């Protein structure tokens, strides 16, 4: 039996460790000030973007924007639309990764159709409606269990952002943001931040290679990891999708800006819209684009017209098609379900 002296010595030795653990950076989320700090950062970011939107809206010559929209060449719009469609197809292939990892047996064409139908809803109405609601319903209608659906959705989200981080890291070495409202970033700071972001997907692929398909366990929770070829597939597919988005905007801008600048507008606009939780990033993408792309030779009216055309091609047009596809799928399901219900009713009589 331990003596009181021994217990007292043990408590004295453990006290500094407990004190260190209570005040370490890992316990910041448990501190009372943490929620206020995170809300403050989000509020500051929201205020900055909202101020940019308000300032630009006041100075925009809207008749000139409409005229610039009319002057956009049909060839640029057609090419931008084709690139947008290819991007939606590429995003739909993310669910093929989820199909491979989860092992569900739906055909590849059906899986692609579900992903491409839900993606426009996610873009325009948020992930709760598109990524969870529509996708869950379409998968559940075809007999996929909730756990598998959750794995597919989680894999798709992870796939989307690993390629984003890699491109953000590369972009930091190819493009320097202009001064916005007198605020500038030093090149070394910009590149250091990009390098940190770009190293995350590299670390993810290295971890998948080391684990060889074995799940990673943290604090009693198991996180399944794919093998490294699948991780490489995720990064490549995601990076391709983001690059196609940037190419669509670059094409609508008629190559009047550099491609890295157009890609940066898409990447930064996506994060800004995600943080602010504005449906479809409405107004946020336009504010970011005008701030980054407008120059003395390319006026904000021309930039705004191109951004509005890009939004119509990438967001609104696919949403109309996806809503029609979702409606047809629901109608077919009801037509298939009604004969079964009638047959069951006749058997009971």
Tab-separated table of C-alpha atoms in Angstrom:
chain	number	residue	atom	x	y	z
A	1	UNK	CA	0.000	0.000	0.000
A	2	UNK	CA	1.300	3.416	-0.918
A	3	UNK	CA	2.253	5.592	2.039
A	4	UNK	CA	0.897	9.133	2.455
A	5	UNK	CA	4.392	10.487	1.906
A	6	UNK	CA	4.724	8.647	-1.402
A	7	UNK	CA	1.297	9.855	-2.541
A	8	UNK	CA	2.172	13.415	-1.626
A	9	UNK	CA	5.425	13.208	-3.585
A	10	UNK	CA	3.594	11.806	-6.588
A	11	UNK	CA	1.031	14.623	-6.484
A	12	UNK	CA	3.813	17.153	-6.237
A	13	UNK	CA	5.491	15.695	-9.327
A	14	UNK	CA	2.249	15.575	-11.328
A	15	UNK	CA	1.122	19.097	-10.412
A	16	UNK	CA	3.446	20.891	-12.883
A	17	UNK	CA	2.369	18.556	-15.664
A	18	UNK	CA	-1.285	19.233	-14.972
A	19	UNK	CA	-0.618	22.948	-14.853
A	20	UNK	CA	1.266	22.809	-18.170
A	21	UNK	CA	-1.447	20.756	-19.825
A	22	UNK	CA	-4.122	23.144	-18.633
A	23	UNK	CA	-2.353	26.147	-20.136
A	24	UNK	CA	-0.911	24.549	-23.287
A	25	UNK	CA	-2.031	25.586	-26.759
A	26	UNK	CA	-3.830	22.272	-27.212
A	27	UNK	CA	-6.315	23.320	-24.538
A	28	UNK	CA	-7.094	26.715	-26.041
A	29	UNK	CA	-10.448	25.481	-27.443
A	30	UNK	CA	-11.462	24.597	-23.874
A	31	UNK	CA	-10.783	28.065	-22.546
A	32	UNK	CA	-13.631	30.487	-21.929
A	33	UNK	CA	-12.085	33.093	-24.226
A	34	UNK	CA	-11.732	30.755	-27.231
A	35	UNK	CA	-15.299	31.075	-28.635
A	36	UNK	CA	-15.093	34.856	-28.334
A	37	UNK	CA	-11.721	34.920	-30.097
A	38	UNK	CA	-12.921	32.791	-33.023
A	39	UNK	CA	-16.106	34.820	-33.333
A	40	UNK	CA	-14.069	38.006	-33.262
A	41	UNK	CA	-11.845	36.824	-36.105
A	42	UNK	CA	-14.876	35.756	-38.139
A	43	UNK	CA	-16.624	39.056	-37.411
A	44	UNK	CA	-13.561	41.053	-38.474
A	45	UNK	CA	-13.304	39.063	-41.697
A	46	UNK	CA	-17.023	39.520	-42.342
A	47	UNK	CA	-16.805	43.254	-41.701
A	48	UNK	CA	-13.854	43.614	-44.088
A	49	UNK	CA	-15.569	41.792	-46.949
A	50	UNK	CA	-18.902	43.515	-46.287
A	51	UNK	CA	-17.158	46.886	-46.396
A	52	UNK	CA	-15.509	45.958	-49.701
A	53	UNK	CA	-18.864	44.936	-51.165
A	54	UNK	CA	-20.552	48.120	-49.952
A	55	UNK	CA	-17.751	50.362	-51.183
A	56	UNK	CA	-17.650	48.750	-54.609
A	57	UNK	CA	-21.445	48.712	-54.980
A	58	UNK	CA	-21.533	52.461	-54.448
A	59	UNK	CA	-18.911	53.151	-57.092
A	60	UNK	CA	-20.109	50.748	-59.775
A	61	UNK	CA	-21.580	52.163	-62.946
A	62	UNK	CA	-24.313	49.558	-63.374
A	63	UNK	CA	-25.416	50.625	-66.884
A	64	UNK	CA	-21.777	50.206	-67.945
A	65	UNK	CA	-21.752	46.735	-66.363
A	66	UNK	CA	-24.842	45.738	-68.358
A	67	UNK	CA	-23.262	47.046	-71.530
A	68	UNK	CA	-20.069	45.107	-70.775
A	69	UNK	CA	-22.180	41.977	-70.321
A	70	UNK	CA	-23.768	42.497	-73.726
A	71	UNK	CA	-20.349	43.007	-75.284
A	72	UNK	CA	-18.944	39.679	-74.043
A	73	UNK	CA	-18.148	37.496	-77.079
A	74	UNK	CA	-20.317	34.433	-77.522
A	75	UNK	CA	-17.218	32.336	-78.150
A	76	UNK	CA	-15.784	33.277	-74.730
A	77	UNK	CA	-19.096	32.467	-73.066
A	78	UNK	CA	-19.371	29.135	-74.883
A	79	UNK	CA	-15.815	28.158	-73.960
A	80	UNK	CA	-16.372	29.262	-70.366
A	81	UNK	CA	-19.553	27.203	-70.208
A	82	UNK	CA	-17.746	24.134	-71.580
A	83	UNK	CA	-15.008	24.505	-68.958
A	84	UNK	CA	-17.642	24.924	-66.241
A	85	UNK	CA	-19.377	21.724	-67.380
A	86	UNK	CA	-16.052	19.880	-67.376
A	87	UNK	CA	-15.403	21.165	-63.857
A	88	UNK	CA	-18.783	19.854	-62.667
A	89	UNK	CA	-17.964	16.501	-64.242
A	90	UNK	CA	-14.594	16.460	-62.472
A	91	UNK	CA	-16.216	17.281	-59.153
A	92	UNK	CA	-18.690	14.474	-59.734
A	93	UNK	CA	-15.788	12.056	-60.032
A	94	UNK	CA	-14.992	12.767	-56.359
A	95	UNK	CA	-17.817	10.378	-55.479
A	96	UNK	CA	-16.002	7.683	-57.419
A	97	UNK	CA	-13.305	7.983	-54.776
A	98	UNK	CA	-15.998	7.604	-52.131
A	99	UNK	CA	-17.421	4.623	-54.011
A	100	UNK	CA	-13.990	2.992	-54.020
A	101	UNK	CA	-13.360	3.684	-50.326
A	102	UNK	CA	-16.838	2.765	-49.058
A	103	UNK	CA	-17.385	-0.218	-51.344
A	104	UNK	CA	-20.991	0.553	-52.304
A	105	UNK	CA	-22.166	-1.160	-55.472
A	106	UNK	CA	-23.992	1.566	-57.353
A	107	UNK	CA	-22.874	1.861	-61.006
A	108	UNK	CA	-20.281	4.522	-61.755
A	109	UNK	CA	-22.693	6.409	-64.022
A	110	UNK	CA	-25.322	6.539	-61.260
A	111	UNK	CA	-22.734	7.690	-58.723
A	112	UNK	CA	-21.538	10.411	-61.084
A	113	UNK	CA	-25.101	11.542	-61.756
A	114	UNK	CA	-25.875	11.823	-58.029
A	115	UNK	CA	-22.762	13.886	-57.375
A	116	UNK	CA	-23.307	16.190	-60.353
A	117	UNK	CA	-26.943	16.717	-59.335
A	118	UNK	CA	-26.134	17.591	-55.729
A	119	UNK	CA	-23.114	19.807	-56.477
A	120	UNK	CA	-25.061	22.809	-57.885
A	121	UNK	CA	-27.362	22.688	-54.855
A	122	UNK	CA	-24.277	22.777	-52.632
A	123	UNK	CA	-22.827	25.728	-54.529
A	124	UNK	CA	-26.000	27.805	-54.476
A	125	UNK	CA	-27.845	26.718	-51.327
A	126	UNK	CA	-25.123	25.443	-49.018
A	127	UNK	CA	-23.703	22.079	-48.034
A	128	UNK	CA	-26.586	21.246	-45.690
A	129	UNK	CA	-29.052	21.185	-48.589
A	130	UNK	CA	-26.819	19.989	-51.413
A	131	UNK	CA	-24.037	17.946	-49.867
A	132	UNK	CA	-26.233	16.334	-47.238
A	133	UNK	CA	-29.890	16.745	-48.164
A	134	UNK	CA	-30.010	16.126	-51.904
A	135	UNK	CA	-27.115	13.700	-52.011
A	136	UNK	CA	-28.422	11.727	-49.038
A	137	UNK	CA	-31.887	11.447	-50.587
A	138	UNK	CA	-30.588	10.318	-53.972
A	139	UNK	CA	-28.296	7.717	-52.438
A	140	UNK	CA	-30.900	6.523	-49.932
A	141	UNK	CA	-33.467	6.069	-52.725
A	142	UNK	CA	-31.071	3.543	-54.220
A	143	UNK	CA	-30.593	1.557	-51.025
A	144	UNK	CA	-27.308	2.968	-49.744
A	145	UNK	CA	-27.199	2.969	-45.933
A	146	UNK	CA	-26.623	6.215	-43.968
A	147	UNK	CA	-23.166	5.206	-42.756
A	148	UNK	CA	-21.947	4.624	-46.290
A	149	UNK	CA	-23.502	7.871	-47.479
A	150	UNK	CA	-21.702	9.720	-44.706
A	151	UNK	CA	-18.394	8.145	-45.736
A	152	UNK	CA	-18.954	9.132	-49.369
A	153	UNK	CA	-19.803	12.732	-48.422
A	154	UNK	CA	-16.827	12.966	-46.060
A	155	UNK	CA	-14.464	11.594	-48.691
A	156	UNK	CA	-15.781	14.090	-51.236
A	157	UNK	CA	-15.239	17.013	-48.854
A	158	UNK	CA	-11.700	15.858	-48.066
A	159	UNK	CA	-10.948	15.382	-51.762
A	160	UNK	CA	-12.168	18.885	-52.560
A	161	UNK	CA	-9.873	20.596	-50.065
A	162	UNK	CA	-6.631	18.617	-50.420
A	163	UNK	CA	-6.306	19.806	-54.017
A	164	UNK	CA	-7.276	23.325	-52.980
A	165	UNK	CA	-4.457	23.448	-50.417
A	166	UNK	CA	-1.907	22.151	-52.906
A	167	UNK	CA	-2.874	24.793	-55.474
A	168	UNK	CA	-2.818	27.499	-52.808
A	169	UNK	CA	0.753	26.509	-51.977
A	170	UNK	CA	1.864	26.598	-55.609
A	171	UNK	CA	-0.016	29.822	-56.336
A	172	UNK	CA	1.806	31.654	-53.564
A	173	UNK	CA	5.032	31.277	-55.579
A	174	UNK	CA	3.465	32.307	-58.903
A	175	UNK	CA	1.293	35.280	-57.957
A	176	UNK	CA	1.453	38.155	-55.500
A	177	UNK	CA	-1.815	39.835	-54.426
A	178	UNK	CA	-2.121	43.553	-55.091
A	179	UNK	CA	-2.668	46.055	-52.327
A	180	UNK	CA	-6.322	46.056	-51.249
A	181	UNK	CA	-7.585	49.143	-49.410
A	182	UNK	CA	-4.006	49.986	-48.468
A	183	UNK	CA	-3.367	46.516	-47.017
A	184	UNK	CA	-0.429	44.566	-48.410
A	185	UNK	CA	1.314	41.286	-47.696
A	186	UNK	CA	5.049	40.935	-47.852
A	187	UNK	CA	6.189	38.394	-50.473
A	188	UNK	CA	7.996	36.254	-47.902
A	189	UNK	CA	4.895	36.153	-45.683
A	190	UNK	CA	2.676	35.219	-48.610
A	191	UNK	CA	5.024	32.456	-49.736
A	192	UNK	CA	5.552	31.129	-46.221
A	193	UNK	CA	1.810	30.836	-45.703
A	194	UNK	CA	1.414	29.153	-49.075
A	195	UNK	CA	4.198	26.708	-48.309
A	196	UNK	CA	2.527	25.727	-45.040
A	197	UNK	CA	-0.803	25.166	-46.791
A	198	UNK	CA	0.780	23.258	-49.676
A	199	UNK	CA	2.630	20.955	-47.292
A	200	UNK	CA	-0.629	19.665	-45.782
A	201	UNK	CA	-1.762	17.544	-48.777
A	202	UNK	CA	1.818	16.306	-49.183
A	203	UNK	CA	1.768	15.223	-45.530
A	204	UNK	CA	-1.630	13.573	-46.129
A	205	UNK	CA	-0.286	11.516	-49.027
A	206	UNK	CA	2.801	10.576	-47.000
A	207	UNK	CA	0.602	9.468	-44.106
A	208	UNK	CA	-1.519	7.333	-46.439
A	209	UNK	CA	1.657	5.753	-47.804
A	210	UNK	CA	2.948	4.989	-44.307
A	211	UNK	CA	-0.358	3.569	-43.036
A	212	UNK	CA	-0.884	1.396	-46.168
A	213	UNK	CA	-4.660	1.479	-45.849
A	214	UNK	CA	-4.773	1.113	-42.049
A	215	UNK	CA	-7.047	3.513	-40.172
A	216	UNK	CA	-5.551	6.263	-38.046
A	217	UNK	CA	-6.725	6.208	-34.413
A	218	UNK	CA	-6.813	9.440	-32.431
A	219	UNK	CA	-8.288	9.574	-28.928
A	220	UNK	CA	-10.305	6.439	-29.489
A	221	UNK	CA	-11.703	7.532	-32.867
A	222	UNK	CA	-10.694	5.657	-36.018
A	223	UNK	CA	-10.198	7.655	-39.213
A	224	UNK	CA	-9.999	5.446	-42.323
A	225	UNK	CA	-7.200	6.312	-44.704
A	226	UNK	CA	-6.925	5.187	-48.331
A	227	UNK	CA	-3.760	3.807	-49.850
A	228	UNK	CA	-1.400	6.303	-51.392
A	229	UNK	CA	-2.546	5.812	-55.035
A	230	UNK	CA	-6.088	6.770	-53.991
A	231	UNK	CA	-4.748	9.778	-52.049
A	232	UNK	CA	-2.831	10.841	-55.150
A	233	UNK	CA	-6.026	10.410	-57.170
A	234	UNK	CA	-7.844	12.673	-54.692
A	235	UNK	CA	-5.249	15.448	-54.906
A	236	UNK	CA	-5.010	15.274	-58.702
A	237	UNK	CA	-8.785	15.274	-59.273
A	238	UNK	CA	-9.360	18.131	-56.850
A	239	UNK	CA	-6.529	20.275	-58.211
A	240	UNK	CA	-7.845	19.688	-61.731
A	241	UNK	CA	-11.310	20.812	-60.703
A	242	UNK	CA	-10.095	24.064	-59.136
A	243	UNK	CA	-7.874	24.744	-62.141
A	244	UNK	CA	-10.851	24.275	-64.455
A	245	UNK	CA	-12.837	26.753	-62.376
A	246	UNK	CA	-10.024	29.259	-62.710
A	247	UNK	CA	-9.787	28.552	-66.444
A	248	UNK	CA	-13.518	29.180	-66.896
A	249	UNK	CA	-13.227	32.600	-65.254
A	250	UNK	CA	-10.019	33.373	-67.166
A	251	UNK	CA	-11.772	32.553	-70.445
A	252	UNK	CA	-14.761	34.770	-69.680
A	253	UNK	CA	-12.286	37.547	-68.811
A	254	UNK	CA	-10.910	37.030	-72.352
A	255	UNK	CA	-7.376	36.468	-71.017
A	256	UNK	CA	-7.045	40.126	-70.040
A	257	UNK	CA	-5.546	39.085	-66.706
A	258	UNK	CA	-3.026	36.384	-65.903
A	259	UNK	CA	-4.316	32.891	-65.284
A	260	UNK	CA	-2.837	32.787	-61.736
A	261	UNK	CA	-4.797	35.966	-60.924
A	262	UNK	CA	-8.056	34.388	-62.149
A	263	UNK	CA	-7.321	31.200	-60.202
A	264	UNK	CA	-6.530	33.215	-57.074
A	265	UNK	CA	-9.888	34.989	-57.402
A	266	UNK	CA	-11.688	31.638	-57.443
A	267	UNK	CA	-9.684	30.237	-54.530
A	268	UNK	CA	-9.952	33.292	-52.293
A	269	UNK	CA	-13.591	33.838	-53.212
A	270	UNK	CA	-14.437	30.263	-52.228
A	271	UNK	CA	-12.880	30.648	-48.776
A	272	UNK	CA	-14.464	34.064	-48.237
A	273	UNK	CA	-17.898	32.708	-49.137
A	274	UNK	CA	-17.364	29.688	-46.880
A	275	UNK	CA	-16.374	31.811	-43.887
A	276	UNK	CA	-19.200	34.297	-44.375
A	277	UNK	CA	-21.736	31.521	-45.100
A	278	UNK	CA	-23.355	33.542	-47.875
A	279	UNK	CA	-25.406	31.335	-50.253
A	280	UNK	CA	-23.438	30.877	-53.474
A	281	UNK	CA	-20.956	33.441	-52.129
A	282	UNK	CA	-23.302	35.991	-53.681
A	283	UNK	CA	-21.537	39.327	-53.763
A	284	UNK	CA	-18.441	37.927	-52.059
A	285	UNK	CA	-16.840	36.493	-55.192
A	286	UNK	CA	-17.601	39.713	-57.042
A	287	UNK	CA	-16.050	41.853	-54.294
A	288	UNK	CA	-12.927	39.708	-54.159
A	289	UNK	CA	-12.642	39.630	-57.961
A	290	UNK	CA	-12.974	43.389	-58.424
A	291	UNK	CA	-10.465	44.023	-55.633
A	292	UNK	CA	-7.894	41.646	-57.159
A	293	UNK	CA	-8.420	42.056	-60.899
A	294	UNK	CA	-9.502	45.626	-61.613
A	295	UNK	CA	-6.680	47.775	-63.009
A	296	UNK	CA	-6.272	51.006	-64.924
A	297	UNK	CA	-6.544	49.090	-68.204
A	298	UNK	CA	-9.312	46.711	-67.072
A	299	UNK	CA	-12.060	48.631	-65.348
A	300	UNK	CA	-14.176	47.280	-62.513
A	301	UNK	CA	-17.251	47.311	-64.765
A	302	UNK	CA	-15.615	44.863	-67.188
A	303	UNK	CA	-14.387	42.681	-64.316
A	304	UNK	CA	-17.798	42.674	-62.656
A	305	UNK	CA	-19.513	41.815	-65.934
A	306	UNK	CA	-17.174	38.837	-66.420
A	307	UNK	CA	-17.756	37.674	-62.832
A	308	UNK	CA	-21.531	37.862	-63.259
A	309	UNK	CA	-21.290	35.884	-66.506
A	310	UNK	CA	-19.085	33.318	-64.755
A	311	UNK	CA	-21.631	33.039	-61.948
A	312	UNK	CA	-24.415	32.428	-64.449
A	313	UNK	CA	-22.387	29.765	-66.243
A	314	UNK	CA	-20.982	27.990	-63.189
A	315	UNK	CA	-23.662	28.492	-60.519
A	316	UNK	CA	-27.097	29.370	-61.844
A	317	UNK	CA	-27.169	27.436	-65.127
A	318	UNK	CA	-26.120	24.109	-63.561
A	319	UNK	CA	-28.617	24.692	-60.724
A	320	UNK	CA	-31.482	24.841	-63.227
A	321	UNK	CA	-30.295	21.606	-64.856
A	322	UNK	CA	-29.750	19.923	-61.480
A	323	UNK	CA	-33.221	20.934	-60.261
A	324	UNK	CA	-34.747	19.456	-63.413
A	325	UNK	CA	-32.729	16.237	-62.996
A	326	UNK	CA	-33.705	15.974	-59.330
A	327	UNK	CA	-37.370	16.513	-60.205
A	328	UNK	CA	-37.256	13.811	-62.887
A	329	UNK	CA	-35.567	11.387	-60.464
A	330	UNK	CA	-38.242	12.023	-57.825
A	331	UNK	CA	-41.030	11.587	-60.375
A	332	UNK	CA	-39.596	8.294	-61.599
A	333	UNK	CA	-39.193	7.030	-58.062
A	334	UNK	CA	-42.809	7.860	-57.233
A	335	UNK	CA	-44.010	6.153	-60.409
A	336	UNK	CA	-42.045	3.047	-59.467
A	337	UNK	CA	-43.281	3.147	-55.875
A	338	UNK	CA	-46.987	3.563	-56.667
A	339	UNK	CA	-47.508	0.153	-58.372
A	340	UNK	CA	-45.842	-1.520	-55.406
A	341	UNK	CA	-48.138	0.282	-52.982
A	342	UNK	CA	-51.199	-0.631	-55.072
A	343	UNK	CA	-50.119	-4.282	-55.218
A	344	UNK	CA	-49.652	-4.372	-51.451
A	345	UNK	CA	-53.065	-2.811	-50.938
A	346	UNK	CA	-54.744	-5.422	-53.177
A	347	UNK	CA	-53.034	-8.244	-51.303
A	348	UNK	CA	-54.405	-6.941	-47.994
A	349	UNK	CA	-57.948	-6.824	-49.419
